[in-house]
Amino acid sequence: MTFVESMNIEGFVVAPGEQQRGRIPALELADGTVVSLPIHLINGTRPGPRVYLGAAIHGDEVNGIALLARALATIDPKALSGSIVCVPVQQPLALHADHRLPIAQFLKSPLDQVPADAWTCFPGDPDGNIAQVIAARLFGLITQCDYALDVHTPTRGGRYVPIAILGNPDLGPGAAKAEELAHALGSGWIMRGERGMYVSDGILCVEATRAGVPCFTFEIGEGGRLEEESVATGAQCVLNLLRSLGMTEGERVPPAKTHLMREFLGLRAHHGGLLVTEAELGQELKKGDRIGVILDVFGDVLETVTAPVDGLFVRATTLGTVSRGERVATLGLL
Ligand SMILES: [Zn+2]
């Protein structure tokens, strides 16, 4: 049997076949309150990769916290090959606000809080503002791992199919491995885009992959809600990933079909009103197919939303109202 060493992370020493949960300090608030990151470390008894699992870097994305917990609860450290570093809440201040951003801090000092979204601040700056300090703290953990997964949901008012979103394809050898991992996840939906926020410099998965830790973003379910279906599906996907890396026993559960897409197309409202979505999330749409309608407050139809091109309905707006210019649906283009 090959010798496996104790795992030594942030002062926690985890013997082979053991696991530990704890907290690592990250920020200090005005009253001296220390904001800490929850961390779950699992050390296997056989050699294997070290995987980072993170969720809730946006505070209203609760499904990710629960699905990681669900997946890790099934893992026996004594039967694990490799090790796991899990930070289920990557931005606790945003979780307190149940908002995408740590909004109380932002309202207090908007200038100092920009950039406000830690997700966009990687590799971070230990001497920066809250978002940059959090990013630096997380990046220090991520770069001690071989692979990473960053779990999200859309922000409140949005709903995604379970979708693996890859970073920029020009990130070196790690980009190809990240794509392999996205297939291994087995959610049935993969976006391999070259434009937009998901592939921008500074995004967690982009900078992790660039630093040699292949990573992608996993979006599932709806912001602000805790949904059994998303938790169960997401946990299954995480276990698929670990199985494909040879870390845990069991068979991968492959999707019936995998949709590989190249671009997101956001459709925006031309009128303000009540949004009634008719198409089903995940539906394959042909150009001209009806997605929904926008009604005025008297119930008259102001606008019929249709697909401008062929595409897959991958992200729905779940808010009941839209203003002009707000997104009503997102299509994934092949
Ligand atoms: Zn997010």
PDB file of C-alpha atoms and ligand atoms in Angstrom, residues 58 61 100 152-153 219, ligand 1:
ATOM      1  CA  HIS A  58     -22.585  34.869  -4.324  1.00  0.00           C
ATOM      2  CA  GLU A  61     -26.824  30.860  -4.256  1.00  0.00           C
ATOM      3  CA  ARG A 100     -25.361  38.218  -4.583  1.00  0.00           C
ATOM      4  CA  HIS A 152     -23.278  28.760  -8.547  1.00  0.00           C
ATOM      5  CA  THR A 153     -26.926  29.356  -9.249  1.00  0.00           C
ATOM      6  CA  GLU A 219     -24.599  26.711 -12.450  1.00  0.00           C
TER       7      GLU A 219
HETATM    8 ZN    ZN B   1     -22.955  33.103  -8.859  1.00  0.00          ZN
END
